Short mmCIF file of C-alpha atoms and ligand atoms in Angstrom, two decimals:
data_model
loop_
_atom_site.label_atom_id
_atom_site.label_comp_id
_atom_site.label_asym_id
_atom_site.label_seq_id
_atom_site.Cartn_x
_atom_site.Cartn_y
_atom_site.Cartn_z
CA MET A 26 -17.65 1.56 -6.82
CA PHE A 27 -18.43 3.92 -4.24
CA GLU A 28 -22.59 4.88 -5.39
CA LYS A 29 -23.69 1.34 -4.72
CA LEU A 30 -22.20 1.60 -0.38
CA LYS A 31 -23.15 5.04 -0.38
CA GLU A 32 -26.66 4.87 -1.41
CA LYS A 33 -26.81 1.30 0.77
CA LEU A 34 -25.73 3.63 3.39
CA GLY A 35 -28.11 5.96 2.31
CA LEU A 36 -25.75 8.52 1.91
CA ALA A 37 -26.58 8.94 -1.99
CA PRO A 38 -29.87 10.86 -3.40
CA LYS A 39 -32.62 8.59 -3.77
CA LYS A 40 -36.06 8.41 -3.80
CA GLU A 41 -37.15 5.91 -1.44
CA GLU A 42 -36.65 6.69 2.11
CA THR A 43 -33.67 5.91 3.68
CA ALA A 44 -32.10 5.22 7.10
CA ILE A 45 -30.47 8.77 7.11
CA ASP A 46 -33.99 10.42 5.78
CA ASN A 47 -36.03 8.49 8.68
CA LEU A 48 -33.68 9.81 11.33
CA GLU A 49 -33.67 12.89 9.92
CA LYS A 50 -37.47 12.82 10.06
CA GLY A 51 -37.31 11.99 13.81
CA VAL A 52 -35.49 14.65 14.50
CA ILE A 53 -37.07 17.51 12.21
CA SER A 54 -40.66 16.66 13.64
CA GLY A 55 -39.10 17.98 17.10
CA THR A 56 -39.66 14.54 18.75
CA ASP A 57 -36.56 12.89 20.09
CA LEU A 58 -35.74 9.97 18.61
CA SER A 59 -36.86 6.81 20.66
CA THR A 60 -34.87 4.08 21.64
CA LYS A 61 -36.82 1.97 19.41
CA ASP A 62 -36.50 4.75 16.10
CA ALA A 63 -32.46 4.37 16.68
CA ASP A 64 -32.61 0.44 17.17
CA ASP A 65 -34.70 0.44 13.80
CA ILE A 66 -32.78 2.94 11.98
CA VAL A 67 -28.96 1.41 12.78
CA GLY A 68 -30.62 -1.92 11.88
CA ASN A 69 -31.49 -1.12 8.69
CA LEU A 70 -28.33 0.22 8.31
CA LYS A 71 -26.61 -3.17 9.25
CA ILE A 72 -28.51 -4.66 6.50
CA SER A 73 -27.01 -2.35 4.18
CA LEU A 74 -23.78 -2.74 4.99
CA LEU A 75 -24.52 -6.45 4.75
CA GLU A 76 -25.81 -5.92 1.10
CA ALA A 77 -22.56 -3.76 0.34
CA ASP A 78 -20.38 -6.80 1.05
CA VAL A 79 -19.15 -5.77 4.82
CA SER A 80 -18.95 -9.06 6.65
CA LEU A 81 -21.39 -9.65 9.83
CA PRO A 82 -18.67 -8.64 12.66
CA THR A 83 -17.97 -5.71 11.27
CA ALA A 84 -20.92 -4.61 9.95
CA ASP A 85 -22.07 -5.55 13.68
CA LYS A 86 -19.56 -3.65 15.01
CA ILE A 87 -20.12 -0.28 13.06
CA SER A 88 -23.98 -0.37 13.90
CA THR A 89 -23.11 -0.94 17.41
CA ASP A 90 -21.09 1.91 17.93
CA LEU A 91 -22.87 4.20 15.56
CA LEU A 92 -26.15 3.72 17.95
CA GLN A 93 -24.47 4.53 20.97
CA LYS A 94 -22.74 7.62 18.82
CA ILE A 95 -26.29 8.71 18.07
CA LYS A 96 -27.64 8.33 21.14
CA GLU A 97 -24.72 10.76 22.61
CA LYS A 98 -25.22 12.95 19.69
CA ARG A 99 -29.24 13.63 19.50
CA VAL A 100 -29.02 16.99 20.82
CA LYS A 101 -26.84 18.41 18.52
CA LEU A 102 -28.60 16.36 15.58
CA LYS A 103 -30.81 19.27 15.78
CA GLY A 104 -28.53 21.06 14.28
CA ASP A 105 -27.11 20.59 10.97
CA ARG A 106 -28.34 16.85 10.79
CA SER A 107 -27.04 15.69 7.60
CA SER A 108 -23.41 16.54 8.66
CA VAL A 109 -23.60 15.35 12.26
CA LEU A 110 -24.75 12.17 10.62
CA ARG A 111 -22.00 11.58 8.37
CA GLU A 112 -19.42 12.40 10.73
CA ALA A 113 -20.49 10.27 13.20
CA VAL A 114 -20.69 6.99 10.33
CA LYS A 115 -16.86 8.53 9.16
CA THR A 116 -15.51 8.49 13.25
CA THR A 117 -17.12 5.09 14.06
CA ILE A 118 -15.76 3.56 11.05
CA LEU A 119 -12.37 5.84 11.79
CA ASP A 120 -12.42 4.28 14.85
CA ILE A 121 -12.72 0.78 13.95
CA ALA A 122 -10.80 0.41 10.59
CA SER A 123 -7.98 3.23 11.22
CA LEU A 124 -4.43 1.32 11.30
CA PRO A 125 -0.96 2.84 10.67
CA GLN A 126 -0.14 3.64 7.37
CA PRO A 127 3.28 2.10 5.78
CA ASN A 128 4.92 3.93 3.51
CA ILE A 129 7.33 1.14 1.51
CA LEU A 130 9.23 3.97 -0.02
CA GLU A 131 10.52 4.77 3.63
CA PHE A 132 11.24 1.04 4.22
CA ALA A 133 13.27 0.59 1.12
CA GLN A 134 15.55 3.59 1.78
CA LYS A 135 16.91 1.62 4.30
CA LYS A 136 17.84 -1.77 2.84
CA SER A 137 19.11 -2.59 -0.28
CA PRO A 138 17.58 -4.89 -2.16
CA TYR A 139 14.01 -4.49 -0.27
CA VAL A 140 12.37 -7.47 -1.46
CA ILE A 141 8.55 -7.36 -2.21
CA MET A 142 6.68 -10.66 -3.19
CA LEU A 143 2.96 -10.51 -4.30
CA ILE A 144 1.03 -13.15 -3.94
CA GLY A 145 -2.86 -13.91 -4.42
CA MET A 146 -5.62 -15.76 -6.17
CA ASN A 147 -5.73 -16.26 -9.60
CA GLY A 148 -6.26 -12.68 -11.84
CA THR A 149 -6.40 -10.61 -8.73
CA GLY A 150 -3.90 -8.24 -10.53
CA LYS A 151 -0.30 -9.31 -9.29
CA THR A 152 1.64 -9.19 -12.26
CA THR A 153 -0.47 -5.79 -13.49
CA SER A 154 0.53 -4.58 -9.55
CA ALA A 155 3.91 -5.74 -9.98
CA ALA A 156 4.50 -3.35 -13.06
CA LYS A 157 2.46 -0.42 -11.50
CA LEU A 158 4.83 -0.85 -7.86
CA SER A 159 8.18 -1.15 -10.03
CA GLU A 160 7.50 2.43 -11.98
CA ILE A 161 6.52 4.19 -8.70
CA PHE A 162 9.76 3.13 -7.23
CA LYS A 163 11.56 3.86 -10.28
CA ASN A 164 10.22 7.08 -10.37
CA ASN A 165 11.96 7.06 -6.98
CA GLY A 166 15.07 6.48 -8.02
CA PHE A 167 14.99 2.72 -7.26
CA TYR A 168 16.95 0.59 -9.20
CA VAL A 169 14.15 -2.24 -9.93
CA VAL A 170 13.97 -5.66 -10.99
CA MET A 171 10.87 -8.21 -11.45
CA ALA A 172 11.22 -11.62 -10.66
CA ALA A 173 8.96 -13.85 -13.36
CA ALA A 174 8.58 -16.22 -10.62
CA ASP A 175 5.36 -17.45 -11.80
CA THR A 176 6.78 -20.19 -14.09
CA PHE A 177 3.19 -22.15 -13.95
CA ARG A 178 1.13 -20.54 -15.89
CA ALA A 179 1.81 -20.61 -19.64
CA GLY A 180 2.08 -17.01 -21.42
CA ALA A 181 3.05 -15.94 -17.46
CA ILE A 182 6.73 -15.27 -18.24
CA GLU A 183 6.08 -13.25 -21.27
CA GLN A 184 3.77 -10.98 -20.02
CA ILE A 185 5.66 -9.69 -17.13
CA ALA A 186 8.43 -9.76 -19.81
CA LEU A 187 6.91 -7.33 -22.09
CA HIS A 188 5.43 -5.15 -18.96
CA GLY A 189 9.42 -4.89 -18.26
CA ASP A 190 10.00 -4.03 -21.77
CA LYS A 191 7.29 -1.27 -22.15
CA LEU A 192 8.85 0.12 -18.56
CA GLY A 193 12.26 -0.24 -18.93
CA ILE A 194 12.57 -2.62 -16.33
CA ARG A 195 14.76 -5.37 -16.24
CA VAL A 196 12.95 -8.66 -15.53
CA VAL A 197 14.71 -11.94 -14.36
CA LYS A 198 13.09 -14.89 -16.13
CA HIS A 199 13.97 -18.70 -15.96
CA GLN A 200 12.00 -21.14 -17.91
CA ALA A 201 8.41 -21.87 -18.37
CA GLY A 202 8.23 -24.82 -15.34
CA GLY A 203 11.31 -23.64 -13.64
CA ASP A 204 11.92 -23.27 -9.69
CA PRO A 205 10.19 -20.05 -8.98
CA ALA A 206 12.62 -19.66 -5.68
CA ALA A 207 15.38 -19.99 -7.57
CA VAL A 208 13.87 -17.26 -10.17
CA SER A 209 13.42 -15.26 -6.83
CA PHE A 210 16.92 -15.89 -5.58
CA ASP A 211 18.87 -14.69 -9.11
CA ALA A 212 16.69 -11.28 -9.10
CA ILE A 213 17.63 -10.68 -5.73
CA LYS A 214 21.49 -11.59 -6.33
CA HIS A 215 21.12 -9.54 -9.11
CA ALA A 216 19.82 -6.40 -7.04
CA SER A 217 22.36 -6.57 -5.03
CA LYS A 218 24.78 -5.53 -6.83
CA PHE A 219 22.93 -1.90 -7.16
CA ARG A 220 23.26 0.61 -4.42
CA LYS A 221 19.38 1.32 -4.04
CA SER A 222 17.40 -1.38 -5.38
CA VAL A 223 14.31 -2.99 -5.15
CA VAL A 224 13.32 -6.82 -6.25
CA ILE A 225 9.24 -7.33 -6.96
CA ILE A 226 8.52 -10.91 -7.08
CA ASP A 227 5.45 -12.33 -9.58
CA THR A 228 3.95 -15.37 -8.59
CA ALA A 229 1.64 -18.07 -9.78
CA GLY A 230 -1.94 -17.37 -8.70
CA ARG A 231 -3.09 -19.75 -6.06
CA MET A 232 -6.65 -21.67 -5.89
CA GLN A 233 -7.30 -22.46 -1.99
CA THR A 234 -7.24 -25.79 -2.77
CA ASN A 235 -4.05 -26.16 -4.53
CA LYS A 236 -1.53 -27.71 -2.00
CA ASN A 237 1.35 -27.63 -4.50
CA LEU A 238 1.17 -24.13 -5.45
CA LEU A 239 1.03 -23.16 -1.67
CA GLU A 240 3.70 -24.99 -0.90
CA GLU A 241 5.71 -23.92 -3.62
CA MET A 242 4.75 -20.11 -2.45
CA LYS A 243 6.56 -21.03 0.90
CA LYS A 244 9.86 -22.19 -0.70
CA ILE A 245 9.84 -18.76 -2.54
CA LYS A 246 9.13 -16.87 1.00
CA ARG A 247 12.15 -19.23 2.32
CA ILE A 248 14.57 -18.49 -0.28
CA SER A 249 14.30 -15.16 -0.99
CA ASN A 250 13.05 -14.05 2.78
CA PRO A 251 10.83 -11.00 1.21
CA ASP A 252 10.73 -7.73 3.68
CA LEU A 253 6.87 -7.74 2.91
CA ILE A 254 4.38 -10.00 1.34
CA LEU A 255 1.38 -8.04 -0.06
CA LEU A 256 -1.62 -9.93 -1.31
CA THR A 257 -3.66 -8.90 -4.36
CA VAL A 258 -7.29 -8.78 -3.49
CA ASP A 259 -9.78 -8.16 -6.03
CA ALA A 260 -12.38 -5.37 -4.79
CA LEU A 261 -14.70 -7.38 -6.86
CA SER A 262 -14.31 -10.56 -4.70
CA GLY A 263 -17.06 -9.04 -1.87
CA VAL A 264 -16.88 -11.33 1.21
CA ASP A 265 -14.30 -13.88 -0.13
CA ALA A 266 -11.80 -11.12 0.06
CA LEU A 267 -11.78 -12.00 4.09
CA ASN A 268 -11.10 -15.82 3.29
CA GLN A 269 -8.49 -15.14 0.64
CA ALA A 270 -6.82 -13.03 3.49
CA LYS A 271 -6.89 -15.62 5.88
CA LEU A 272 -6.13 -18.48 3.66
CA PHE A 273 -2.88 -16.83 2.59
CA ASP A 274 -1.79 -15.67 6.30
CA GLU A 275 -2.30 -18.99 7.34
CA SER A 276 -0.10 -20.14 4.87
CA VAL A 277 2.75 -17.97 4.48
CA GLY A 278 1.59 -14.57 5.99
CA VAL A 279 0.66 -11.30 4.67
CA ASP A 280 2.00 -8.05 6.05
CA GLY A 281 -0.70 -5.96 4.06
CA TYR A 282 -2.78 -5.64 0.79
CA ILE A 283 -3.13 -3.80 -2.72
CA VAL A 284 -6.86 -3.93 -3.22
CA THR A 285 -7.32 -3.95 -7.04
CA LYS A 286 -9.86 -2.97 -9.59
CA ILE A 287 -11.66 -0.68 -7.52
CA ASP A 288 -12.61 1.24 -10.18
CA ALA A 289 -14.53 -1.58 -11.58
CA ASP A 290 -18.32 -1.70 -10.12
CA ALA A 291 -17.48 -3.42 -6.75
CA LYS A 292 -19.57 -3.01 -3.71
CA GLY A 293 -16.80 -1.05 -1.38
CA GLY A 294 -17.47 -3.43 1.75
CA SER A 295 -14.62 -5.94 1.33
CA ILE A 296 -12.17 -2.51 2.52
CA LEU A 297 -13.38 -2.02 5.43
CA THR A 298 -13.91 -5.90 6.76
CA LEU A 299 -10.51 -6.09 5.71
CA LEU A 300 -8.63 -3.49 7.96
CA SER A 301 -11.24 -4.00 10.74
CA GLU A 302 -10.97 -7.80 11.11
CA THR A 303 -7.53 -8.41 9.93
CA LYS A 304 -6.07 -5.40 11.13
CA LYS A 305 -3.42 -5.37 8.21
CA PRO A 306 -2.62 -2.38 6.03
CA ILE A 307 -4.07 -1.51 2.43
CA LEU A 308 -1.18 -0.05 0.89
CA TYR A 309 -2.39 0.75 -2.33
CA VAL A 310 -5.19 0.50 -4.54
CA GLY A 311 -5.51 -0.44 -8.23
CA THR A 312 -7.52 2.00 -9.88
CA GLY A 313 -7.56 0.79 -13.69
CA GLN A 314 -5.58 -1.38 -15.94
CA GLY A 315 -2.62 1.94 -16.76
CA TYR A 316 0.66 1.89 -15.27
CA SER A 317 0.30 4.87 -13.05
CA ASP A 318 -3.15 3.36 -11.85
CA LEU A 319 -2.01 2.44 -8.10
CA ILE A 320 -2.20 4.96 -5.52
CA PRO A 321 -1.14 4.76 -1.78
CA PHE A 322 -4.46 4.01 0.37
CA SER A 323 -5.89 6.20 2.69
CA LEU A 324 -8.72 5.83 5.07
CA ASP A 325 -9.59 9.40 5.03
CA TRP A 326 -9.52 9.07 0.78
CA TYR A 327 -12.03 6.18 1.28
CA LEU A 328 -14.55 7.55 3.37
CA ASP A 329 -14.64 11.18 1.56
CA LYS A 330 -15.47 9.25 -1.48
CA LEU A 331 -18.05 6.93 0.35
CA LEU A 332 -19.77 10.40 2.26
CA ALA A 333 -19.22 12.33 -0.33
N1 GTP B 8 -10.00 -2.07 -13.98
C1 GTP B 8 -8.67 -3.17 -13.44
N2 GTP B 8 -8.20 -4.23 -14.13
C2 GTP B 8 -6.86 -4.40 -13.37
C3 GTP B 8 -6.57 -3.56 -12.24
N3 GTP B 8 -5.57 -4.58 -11.92
C4 GTP B 8 -5.48 -5.88 -12.80
N4 GTP B 8 -6.18 -5.54 -13.78
C5 GTP B 8 -6.89 -6.21 -14.82
O1 GTP B 8 -7.15 -7.57 -13.87
C6 GTP B 8 -6.16 -8.39 -15.12
C7 GTP B 8 -5.76 -9.51 -14.16
O2 GTP B 8 -4.71 -8.95 -14.12
P1 GTP B 8 -3.32 -10.04 -13.64
O3 GTP B 8 -1.75 -8.87 -13.32
O4 GTP B 8 -2.78 -10.58 -14.59
O5 GTP B 8 -3.56 -10.75 -12.78
P2 GTP B 8 -2.52 -11.75 -12.13
O6 GTP B 8 -3.44 -11.91 -10.50
O7 GTP B 8 -0.85 -11.88 -11.88
O8 GTP B 8 -3.51 -13.55 -12.61
P3 GTP B 8 -2.65 -14.62 -12.72
O9 GTP B 8 -1.67 -14.53 -13.05
O10 GTP B 8 -3.12 -15.13 -13.55
O11 GTP B 8 -3.10 -15.37 -11.45
C8 GTP B 8 -5.50 -7.76 -16.45
O12 GTP B 8 -6.67 -7.74 -17.53
C9 GTP B 8 -5.38 -6.85 -15.82
O13 GTP B 8 -5.28 -5.82 -16.70
C10 GTP B 8 -7.53 -2.62 -11.48
O14 GTP B 8 -7.10 -1.95 -10.83
N5 GTP B 8 -8.32 -2.41 -12.28
MG1 MG B 9 0.34 -13.08 -12.91
#
């Protein structure tokens, strides 16, 4: 997914001139970079960020801060130009998007059962992420229970039950069409019998317009009182990622994100937008369809890929 944004940022080898080529040329020719040159270069970079699905306010902030840094570092740019420039882009984004990175394995050590509720739009990867998270907790010595609280979509209960069978993880389920809050309640009750346990609640996918499902989600929250509510966001959703984050945060409250499908051909900008505009952490990223394809997010890792 990183190639496109990298290319847009002018950091991938490319035939045509990039913003960074232009910047380097200004320095190589020995002339100081004029204010207009720097403005042009950063202006191009801003367009590139927008094309890579970064939101306007975030692209604005990155551009303004980067311009400032380029001006400050003009003399040093005469040395190792590319690395100085990369560093400037990196520190600009770090300043804007760094957040403390919560470690949920540590949180779960302190409370049992530790309850995680997964919410999100249809098809964003809730059920798959529930299975992947279960595997992580199981491998760390927790007794894990998945609550099949998507009683709405046909086949959803069977889908999560199948994951449970494959992983050897207990799935608490009721009938299709049943009350998802009651399923969650039963899963928590079951997990309470174990000393070090985690409950992962898989909920039904919601469209922005579906008021009933939004109400149902609030009820699950009320009854199960989750320790952590994670929103799954499909990396391919681009600029809509922010709308989804706002909608779910307003309706039920979101503690952080799992950004899924970053192995697909996404542009990657939604990650920066989510971090800089909602100031909520991305806990994990989904990198494929296998159970082990969920890795803890780190901004350094993301930027290393982006700026490699
Ligand atoms: N490539 C890739 N595919 C993923 C990833 N996460 C989920 N998927 C796939 O996306 C599809 C939808 O995933 P689900 O987990 O069923 O999504 P959901 O949010 O539970 O969907 P609904 O319950 O219908 O709302 C499945 O085919 C998953 O295998 C990921 O990180 N990478
Ligand atoms: Mg699902």
